[in-house]
Amino acid sequence: DTEVTQTPKHLVMGMTNKKSLKCEQHMGHRAMYWYKQKAKKPPELMFVYSYEKLSINESVPSRFSPECPNSSLLNLHLHALQPEDSALYLCASSQQSMISTDTQYFGPGTRLTVL
Amino acid sequence: GDSVTQMEGPVTLSEEAFLTINCTYTATGYPSLFWYVQYPGEGLQLLLKATKADDKGSNKGFEATYRKETTSFHLEKGSVQVSDSAVYFCALSANNAGNMLTFGGGTRLMVKP
């Protein structure tokens, strides 16, 4: 099974709201990722967690706050977002984060709209 | 730095036509190469991969061969179907950067009945 699940599928929020995105995998992977994808563009890496510790933050604004409560779960907390943050947010996982031959498996994404 | 270049789309084909989507890369060392497919409204799915020179990845009738001499990983399929309509991303992970993916810009394929 190579499934990564994400909830919710769609999210609409105002600029003053606080919301969270959830990602889950049960493949025993020790690396998990958040990506942001704008329309007609490739995904852009935001964060990498390796063994439940944040290993890469690609200069993401602090209004995005990741959290990895355990090896299967990854959250992205959202606060005071801007309309330009509207995008598809993708979660991915892989066996490790330091092996180039590893495959990243992606979830279906959360379509976020900020009003 | 590392980079991936794909042919710009959209590529429009009739059903049962032959498909080629070109992908070339620039990287130091020996990267692993991937093709991902994204259907409308969905996330990315791994289509195939190759981890060393001359390897051929294949899946669902799609094939791509890792050509180090031409730094290419072109995607091919002998007979496309309407259900193949999607965006295709070529990507690499360089062995000096863990498995951080560098993506090409994506190529939209539209197959008409």
PDB file of C-alpha atoms in Angstrom:
ATOM      1  CA  ASP A   1       0.000   0.000   0.000  1.00  0.00           C
ATOM      2  CA  THR A   2       1.464   3.341  -1.065  1.00  0.00           C
ATOM      3  CA  GLU A   3      -1.281   5.609   0.161  1.00  0.00           C
ATOM      4  CA  VAL A   4      -0.881   9.035   1.665  1.00  0.00           C
ATOM      5  CA  THR A   5      -4.137  10.579   2.860  1.00  0.00           C
ATOM      6  CA  GLN A   6      -4.893  14.263   3.324  1.00  0.00           C
ATOM      7  CA  THR A   7      -7.809  16.059   4.951  1.00  0.00           C
ATOM      8  CA  PRO A   8      -9.712  18.144   4.230  1.00  0.00           C
ATOM      9  CA  LYS A   9      -9.955  17.890   0.457  1.00  0.00           C
ATOM     10  CA  HIS A  10     -11.109  21.511   0.180  1.00  0.00           C
ATOM     11  CA  LEU A  11     -10.768  24.397   2.614  1.00  0.00           C
ATOM     12  CA  VAL A  12     -12.028  27.971   2.391  1.00  0.00           C
ATOM     13  CA  MET A  13     -10.830  30.378   5.069  1.00  0.00           C
ATOM     14  CA  GLY A  14     -10.728  34.053   5.820  1.00  0.00           C
ATOM     15  CA  MET A  15      -7.534  35.952   6.462  1.00  0.00           C
ATOM     16  CA  THR A  16      -8.150  36.005  10.215  1.00  0.00           C
ATOM     17  CA  ASN A  17      -8.976  32.322  10.580  1.00  0.00           C
ATOM     18  CA  LYS A  18      -6.839  29.547  12.037  1.00  0.00           C
ATOM     19  CA  LYS A  19      -7.076  26.173  10.367  1.00  0.00           C
ATOM     20  CA  SER A  20      -5.013  23.006  10.023  1.00  0.00           C
ATOM     21  CA  LEU A  21      -4.243  20.564   7.243  1.00  0.00           C
ATOM     22  CA  LYS A  22      -3.663  16.929   8.090  1.00  0.00           C
ATOM     23  CA  CYS A  23      -1.580  14.270   6.364  1.00  0.00           C
ATOM     24  CA  GLU A  24      -1.237  10.604   7.286  1.00  0.00           C
ATOM     25  CA  GLN A  25       0.758   7.628   6.008  1.00  0.00           C
ATOM     26  CA  HIS A  26       1.049   4.073   7.302  1.00  0.00           C
ATOM     27  CA  MET A  27       3.932   2.862   5.155  1.00  0.00           C
ATOM     28  CA  GLY A  28       6.524   3.185   7.901  1.00  0.00           C
ATOM     29  CA  HIS A  29       8.157   6.091   6.089  1.00  0.00           C
ATOM     30  CA  ARG A  30      10.445   8.281   8.200  1.00  0.00           C
ATOM     31  CA  ALA A  31      10.454  11.362   5.938  1.00  0.00           C
ATOM     32  CA  MET A  32       7.433  13.573   5.280  1.00  0.00           C
ATOM     33  CA  TYR A  33       7.090  16.685   3.168  1.00  0.00           C
ATOM     34  CA  TRP A  34       4.800  19.656   2.555  1.00  0.00           C
ATOM     35  CA  TYR A  35       4.596  21.199  -0.890  1.00  0.00           C
ATOM     36  CA  LYS A  36       2.651  24.135  -2.293  1.00  0.00           C
ATOM     37  CA  GLN A  37       1.432  23.989  -5.892  1.00  0.00           C
ATOM     38  CA  LYS A  38       0.012  26.954  -7.780  1.00  0.00           C
ATOM     39  CA  ALA A  39      -2.026  26.451 -10.926  1.00  0.00           C
ATOM     40  CA  LYS A  40      -0.038  25.234 -13.938  1.00  0.00           C
ATOM     41  CA  LYS A  41       3.193  25.090 -11.926  1.00  0.00           C
ATOM     42  CA  PRO A  42       5.219  22.247 -10.425  1.00  0.00           C
ATOM     43  CA  PRO A  43       5.107  21.680  -6.668  1.00  0.00           C
ATOM     44  CA  GLU A  44       7.362  23.854  -4.518  1.00  0.00           C
ATOM     45  CA  LEU A  45       8.924  22.337  -1.417  1.00  0.00           C
ATOM     46  CA  MET A  46       7.985  24.005   1.877  1.00  0.00           C
ATOM     47  CA  PHE A  47       9.110  21.708   4.709  1.00  0.00           C
ATOM     48  CA  VAL A  48      10.816  18.364   5.264  1.00  0.00           C
ATOM     49  CA  TYR A  49      10.543  16.256   8.397  1.00  0.00           C
ATOM     50  CA  SER A  50      13.008  13.450   8.993  1.00  0.00           C
ATOM     51  CA  TYR A  51      12.433  11.111  11.924  1.00  0.00           C
ATOM     52  CA  GLU A  52       9.811  13.529  13.249  1.00  0.00           C
ATOM     53  CA  LYS A  53      12.225  16.456  13.334  1.00  0.00           C
ATOM     54  CA  LEU A  54      12.098  19.458  11.022  1.00  0.00           C
ATOM     55  CA  SER A  55      15.122  19.196   8.756  1.00  0.00           C
ATOM     56  CA  ILE A  56      14.331  21.672   5.982  1.00  0.00           C
ATOM     57  CA  ASN A  57      12.333  24.903   5.990  1.00  0.00           C
ATOM     58  CA  GLU A  58      12.457  26.561   2.578  1.00  0.00           C
ATOM     59  CA  SER A  59      12.135  30.091   3.980  1.00  0.00           C
ATOM     60  CA  VAL A  60       8.398  29.680   4.426  1.00  0.00           C
ATOM     61  CA  PRO A  61       6.541  32.583   6.154  1.00  0.00           C
ATOM     62  CA  SER A  62       5.713  31.992   9.803  1.00  0.00           C
ATOM     63  CA  ARG A  63       1.974  32.051   9.077  1.00  0.00           C
ATOM     64  CA  PHE A  64       2.579  28.411   8.031  1.00  0.00           C
ATOM     65  CA  SER A  65       3.530  26.244  10.990  1.00  0.00           C
ATOM     66  CA  PRO A  66       4.281  22.538  10.498  1.00  0.00           C
ATOM     67  CA  GLU A  67       4.015  19.879  13.154  1.00  0.00           C
ATOM     68  CA  CYS A  68       4.891  16.184  13.191  1.00  0.00           C
ATOM     69  CA  PRO A  69       3.230  14.598  16.254  1.00  0.00           C
ATOM     70  CA  ASN A  70       4.374  11.069  15.344  1.00  0.00           C
ATOM     71  CA  SER A  71       5.974   9.140  12.513  1.00  0.00           C
ATOM     72  CA  SER A  72       2.653   8.672  10.679  1.00  0.00           C
ATOM     73  CA  LEU A  73       1.132  12.105  10.989  1.00  0.00           C
ATOM     74  CA  LEU A  74       2.021  15.531   9.646  1.00  0.00           C
ATOM     75  CA  ASN A  75       0.052  18.721  10.209  1.00  0.00           C
ATOM     76  CA  LEU A  76       0.256  22.181   8.690  1.00  0.00           C
ATOM     77  CA  HIS A  77      -1.217  24.927  10.858  1.00  0.00           C
ATOM     78  CA  LEU A  78      -2.415  28.022   9.050  1.00  0.00           C
ATOM     79  CA  HIS A  79      -2.931  31.469  10.556  1.00  0.00           C
ATOM     80  CA  ALA A  80      -3.415  34.937   9.087  1.00  0.00           C
ATOM     81  CA  LEU A  81      -3.011  33.752   5.525  1.00  0.00           C
ATOM     82  CA  GLN A  82      -3.124  35.999   2.493  1.00  0.00           C
ATOM     83  CA  PRO A  83      -5.157  35.492  -0.697  1.00  0.00           C
ATOM     84  CA  GLU A  84      -1.933  34.683  -2.568  1.00  0.00           C
ATOM     85  CA  ASP A  85      -1.551  31.622  -0.326  1.00  0.00           C
ATOM     86  CA  SER A  86      -4.472  30.028  -2.152  1.00  0.00           C
ATOM     87  CA  ALA A  87      -3.086  26.873  -3.755  1.00  0.00           C
ATOM     88  CA  LEU A  88      -3.071  23.086  -3.687  1.00  0.00           C
ATOM     89  CA  TYR A  89      -1.120  21.857  -0.668  1.00  0.00           C
ATOM     90  CA  LEU A  90       0.448  18.457  -1.164  1.00  0.00           C
ATOM     91  CA  CYS A  91       1.889  16.109   1.402  1.00  0.00           C
ATOM     92  CA  ALA A  92       4.401  13.416   0.492  1.00  0.00           C
ATOM     93  CA  SER A  93       6.381  10.729   2.277  1.00  0.00           C
ATOM     94  CA  SER A  94       9.424   8.550   1.573  1.00  0.00           C
ATOM     95  CA  GLN A  95      11.418   5.865   3.358  1.00  0.00           C
ATOM     96  CA  GLN A  96      14.196   8.295   4.205  1.00  0.00           C
ATOM     97  CA  SER A  97      15.045  11.873   3.320  1.00  0.00           C
ATOM     98  CA  MET A  98      18.704  11.371   2.483  1.00  0.00           C
ATOM     99  CA  ILE A  99      18.606   8.633  -0.154  1.00  0.00           C
ATOM    100  CA  SER A 100      18.273   9.920  -3.702  1.00  0.00           C
ATOM    101  CA  THR A 101      16.845   6.671  -5.053  1.00  0.00           C
ATOM    102  CA  ASP A 102      13.892   6.775  -2.650  1.00  0.00           C
ATOM    103  CA  THR A 103      10.490   7.528  -4.134  1.00  0.00           C
ATOM    104  CA  GLN A 104       8.299  10.243  -2.717  1.00  0.00           C
ATOM    105  CA  TYR A 105       4.630   9.236  -2.563  1.00  0.00           C
ATOM    106  CA  PHE A 106       2.150  12.083  -2.744  1.00  0.00           C
ATOM    107  CA  GLY A 107      -1.283  12.535  -1.248  1.00  0.00           C
ATOM    108  CA  PRO A 108      -4.269  13.905  -3.187  1.00  0.00           C
ATOM    109  CA  GLY A 109      -3.795  17.399  -1.779  1.00  0.00           C
ATOM    110  CA  THR A 110      -5.900  20.013  -0.020  1.00  0.00           C
ATOM    111  CA  ARG A 111      -7.293  22.777  -2.231  1.00  0.00           C
ATOM    112  CA  LEU A 112      -7.035  25.927  -0.101  1.00  0.00           C
ATOM    113  CA  THR A 113      -8.841  29.169  -0.901  1.00  0.00           C
ATOM    114  CA  VAL A 114      -8.123  32.260   1.202  1.00  0.00           C
ATOM    115  CA  LEU A 115     -10.734  34.996   0.964  1.00  0.00           C
TER     116      LEU A 115
ATOM    117  CA  GLY B   1      22.438  24.052  -9.644  1.00  0.00           C
ATOM    118  CA  ASP B   2      20.321  21.111 -10.670  1.00  0.00           C
ATOM    119  CA  SER B   3      17.591  21.679 -13.222  1.00  0.00           C
ATOM    120  CA  VAL B   4      15.064  19.814 -15.361  1.00  0.00           C
ATOM    121  CA  THR B   5      13.732  21.030 -18.678  1.00  0.00           C
ATOM    122  CA  GLN B   6      10.589  19.636 -20.270  1.00  0.00           C
ATOM    123  CA  MET B   7       8.936  20.413 -23.548  1.00  0.00           C
ATOM    124  CA  GLU B   8       6.212  22.971 -23.129  1.00  0.00           C
ATOM    125  CA  GLY B   9       2.662  21.916 -23.727  1.00  0.00           C
ATOM    126  CA  PRO B  10      -0.032  21.439 -24.270  1.00  0.00           C
ATOM    127  CA  VAL B  11       0.592  18.362 -26.355  1.00  0.00           C
ATOM    128  CA  THR B  12      -2.577  17.371 -28.190  1.00  0.00           C
ATOM    129  CA  LEU B  13      -2.850  13.897 -29.722  1.00  0.00           C
ATOM    130  CA  SER B  14      -5.522  11.668 -31.139  1.00  0.00           C
ATOM    131  CA  GLU B  15      -6.295   8.394 -29.419  1.00  0.00           C
ATOM    132  CA  GLU B  16      -3.840   5.589 -30.317  1.00  0.00           C
ATOM    133  CA  ALA B  17      -1.140   8.067 -31.392  1.00  0.00           C
ATOM    134  CA  PHE B  18       2.491   7.704 -30.290  1.00  0.00           C
ATOM    135  CA  LEU B  19       3.580   9.919 -27.426  1.00  0.00           C
ATOM    136  CA  THR B  20       6.959  11.429 -26.675  1.00  0.00           C
ATOM    137  CA  ILE B  21       7.524  14.030 -23.977  1.00  0.00           C
ATOM    138  CA  ASN B  22      11.095  15.260 -23.878  1.00  0.00           C
ATOM    139  CA  CYS B  23      12.968  15.746 -20.630  1.00  0.00           C
ATOM    140  CA  THR B  24      16.589  16.804 -20.194  1.00  0.00           C
ATOM    141  CA  TYR B  25      18.420  17.501 -16.984  1.00  0.00           C
ATOM    142  CA  THR B  26      21.481  19.163 -15.510  1.00  0.00           C
ATOM    143  CA  ALA B  27      22.940  17.685 -12.344  1.00  0.00           C
ATOM    144  CA  THR B  28      26.240  16.798 -10.773  1.00  0.00           C
ATOM    145  CA  GLY B  29      26.941  13.171 -10.094  1.00  0.00           C
ATOM    146  CA  TYR B  30      24.373  10.491 -10.784  1.00  0.00           C
ATOM    147  CA  PRO B  31      20.823  11.609 -10.069  1.00  0.00           C
ATOM    148  CA  SER B  32      17.759   9.407  -9.883  1.00  0.00           C
ATOM    149  CA  LEU B  33      15.094  10.311 -12.432  1.00  0.00           C
ATOM    150  CA  PHE B  34      11.312  10.191 -12.100  1.00  0.00           C
ATOM    151  CA  TRP B  35       8.165  10.775 -14.092  1.00  0.00           C
ATOM    152  CA  TYR B  36       5.095  11.792 -12.110  1.00  0.00           C
ATOM    153  CA  VAL B  37       1.568  12.205 -13.501  1.00  0.00           C
ATOM    154  CA  GLN B  38      -1.094  14.527 -12.157  1.00  0.00           C
ATOM    155  CA  TYR B  39      -4.694  13.991 -13.217  1.00  0.00           C
ATOM    156  CA  PRO B  40      -7.099  16.942 -12.939  1.00  0.00           C
ATOM    157  CA  GLY B  41      -7.888  17.819  -9.343  1.00  0.00           C
ATOM    158  CA  GLU B  42      -5.547  15.195  -7.917  1.00  0.00           C
ATOM    159  CA  GLY B  43      -2.092  14.857  -6.381  1.00  0.00           C
ATOM    160  CA  LEU B  44       1.007  13.500  -8.100  1.00  0.00           C
ATOM    161  CA  GLN B  45       1.357   9.794  -8.813  1.00  0.00           C
ATOM    162  CA  LEU B  46       4.668   8.127  -9.531  1.00  0.00           C
ATOM    163  CA  LEU B  47       4.573   6.825 -13.083  1.00  0.00           C
ATOM    164  CA  LEU B  48       8.080   5.372 -13.355  1.00  0.00           C
ATOM    165  CA  LYS B  49      11.644   5.891 -12.212  1.00  0.00           C
ATOM    166  CA  ALA B  50      15.231   5.008 -13.073  1.00  0.00           C
ATOM    167  CA  THR B  51      18.159   5.210 -10.714  1.00  0.00           C
ATOM    168  CA  LYS B  52      21.195   4.606 -12.909  1.00  0.00           C
ATOM    169  CA  ALA B  53      22.395   5.084 -16.462  1.00  0.00           C
ATOM    170  CA  ASP B  54      20.772   2.874 -19.131  1.00  0.00           C
ATOM    171  CA  ASP B  55      18.000   1.800 -16.751  1.00  0.00           C
ATOM    172  CA  LYS B  56      14.562   1.711 -18.338  1.00  0.00           C
ATOM    173  CA  GLY B  57      11.549   2.531 -16.197  1.00  0.00           C
ATOM    174  CA  SER B  58       8.175   1.289 -17.366  1.00  0.00           C
ATOM    175  CA  ASN B  59       4.592   1.276 -16.132  1.00  0.00           C
ATOM    176  CA  LYS B  60       1.109   1.192 -17.708  1.00  0.00           C
ATOM    177  CA  GLY B  61       2.589   1.175 -21.226  1.00  0.00           C
ATOM    178  CA  PHE B  62       4.818   4.205 -20.544  1.00  0.00           C
ATOM    179  CA  GLU B  63       8.595   3.893 -20.819  1.00  0.00           C
ATOM    180  CA  ALA B  64      11.627   6.110 -20.249  1.00  0.00           C
ATOM    181  CA  THR B  65      15.335   5.306 -20.497  1.00  0.00           C
ATOM    182  CA  TYR B  66      18.011   7.041 -18.417  1.00  0.00           C
ATOM    183  CA  ARG B  67      20.500   8.359 -21.000  1.00  0.00           C
ATOM    184  CA  LYS B  68      23.549   9.801 -19.276  1.00  0.00           C
ATOM    185  CA  GLU B  69      25.341  10.645 -22.505  1.00  0.00           C
ATOM    186  CA  THR B  70      22.504  12.941 -23.588  1.00  0.00           C
ATOM    187  CA  THR B  71      21.317  13.779 -20.023  1.00  0.00           C
ATOM    188  CA  SER B  72      17.791  12.835 -21.034  1.00  0.00           C
ATOM    189  CA  PHE B  73      14.832  10.834 -19.735  1.00  0.00           C
ATOM    190  CA  HIS B  74      12.195  11.096 -22.452  1.00  0.00           C
ATOM    191  CA  LEU B  75       8.754   9.628 -21.759  1.00  0.00           C
ATOM    192  CA  GLU B  76       7.164   7.462 -24.466  1.00  0.00           C
ATOM    193  CA  LYS B  77       3.983   5.498 -24.988  1.00  0.00           C
ATOM    194  CA  GLY B  78       3.084   3.591 -28.102  1.00  0.00           C
ATOM    195  CA  SER B  79      -0.673   4.207 -28.099  1.00  0.00           C
ATOM    196  CA  VAL B  80      -2.260   6.862 -25.909  1.00  0.00           C
ATOM    197  CA  GLN B  81      -5.797   6.770 -24.568  1.00  0.00           C
ATOM    198  CA  VAL B  82      -8.173   9.559 -23.584  1.00  0.00           C
ATOM    199  CA  SER B  83      -7.615   8.509 -19.970  1.00  0.00           C
ATOM    200  CA  ASP B  84      -3.922   9.472 -20.305  1.00  0.00           C
ATOM    201  CA  SER B  85      -4.892  13.147 -20.454  1.00  0.00           C
ATOM    202  CA  ALA B  86      -3.034  14.726 -17.540  1.00  0.00           C
ATOM    203  CA  VAL B  87       0.011  16.814 -16.634  1.00  0.00           C
ATOM    204  CA  TYR B  88       3.319  14.964 -16.659  1.00  0.00           C
ATOM    205  CA  PHE B  89       6.263  16.108 -14.513  1.00  0.00           C
ATOM    206  CA  CYS B  90       9.847  14.995 -14.987  1.00  0.00           C
ATOM    207  CA  ALA B  91      11.942  15.228 -11.816  1.00  0.00           C
ATOM    208  CA  LEU B  92      15.355  14.355 -10.461  1.00  0.00           C
ATOM    209  CA  SER B  93      16.877  13.790  -7.072  1.00  0.00           C
ATOM    210  CA  ALA B  94      20.599  14.396  -6.931  1.00  0.00           C
ATOM    211  CA  ASN B  95      22.665  12.106  -4.758  1.00  0.00           C
ATOM    212  CA  ASN B  96      24.314  15.065  -3.082  1.00  0.00           C
ATOM    213  CA  ALA B  97      20.932  16.458  -1.989  1.00  0.00           C
ATOM    214  CA  GLY B  98      19.226  13.515  -0.390  1.00  0.00           C
ATOM    215  CA  ASN B  99      16.012  12.876  -2.218  1.00  0.00           C
ATOM    216  CA  MET B 100      14.945  16.482  -2.638  1.00  0.00           C
ATOM    217  CA  LEU B 101      13.084  16.610  -5.934  1.00  0.00           C
ATOM    218  CA  THR B 102      13.832  19.118  -8.670  1.00  0.00           C
ATOM    219  CA  PHE B 103      10.837  19.289 -11.004  1.00  0.00           C
ATOM    220  CA  GLY B 104      10.503  20.297 -14.606  1.00  0.00           C
ATOM    221  CA  GLY B 105       7.748  22.745 -15.487  1.00  0.00           C
ATOM    222  CA  GLY B 106       5.250  20.037 -16.433  1.00  0.00           C
ATOM    223  CA  THR B 107       3.722  19.095 -19.784  1.00  0.00           C
ATOM    224  CA  ARG B 108      -0.028  18.967 -20.267  1.00  0.00           C
ATOM    225  CA  LEU B 109      -1.195  16.120 -22.502  1.00  0.00           C
ATOM    226  CA  MET B 110      -4.620  16.216 -24.081  1.00  0.00           C
ATOM    227  CA  VAL B 111      -5.816  13.106 -25.922  1.00  0.00           C
ATOM    228  CA  LYS B 112      -8.857  13.446 -28.168  1.00  0.00           C
ATOM    229  CA  PRO B 113     -11.118  10.536 -29.112  1.00  0.00           C
TER     230      PRO B 113
END
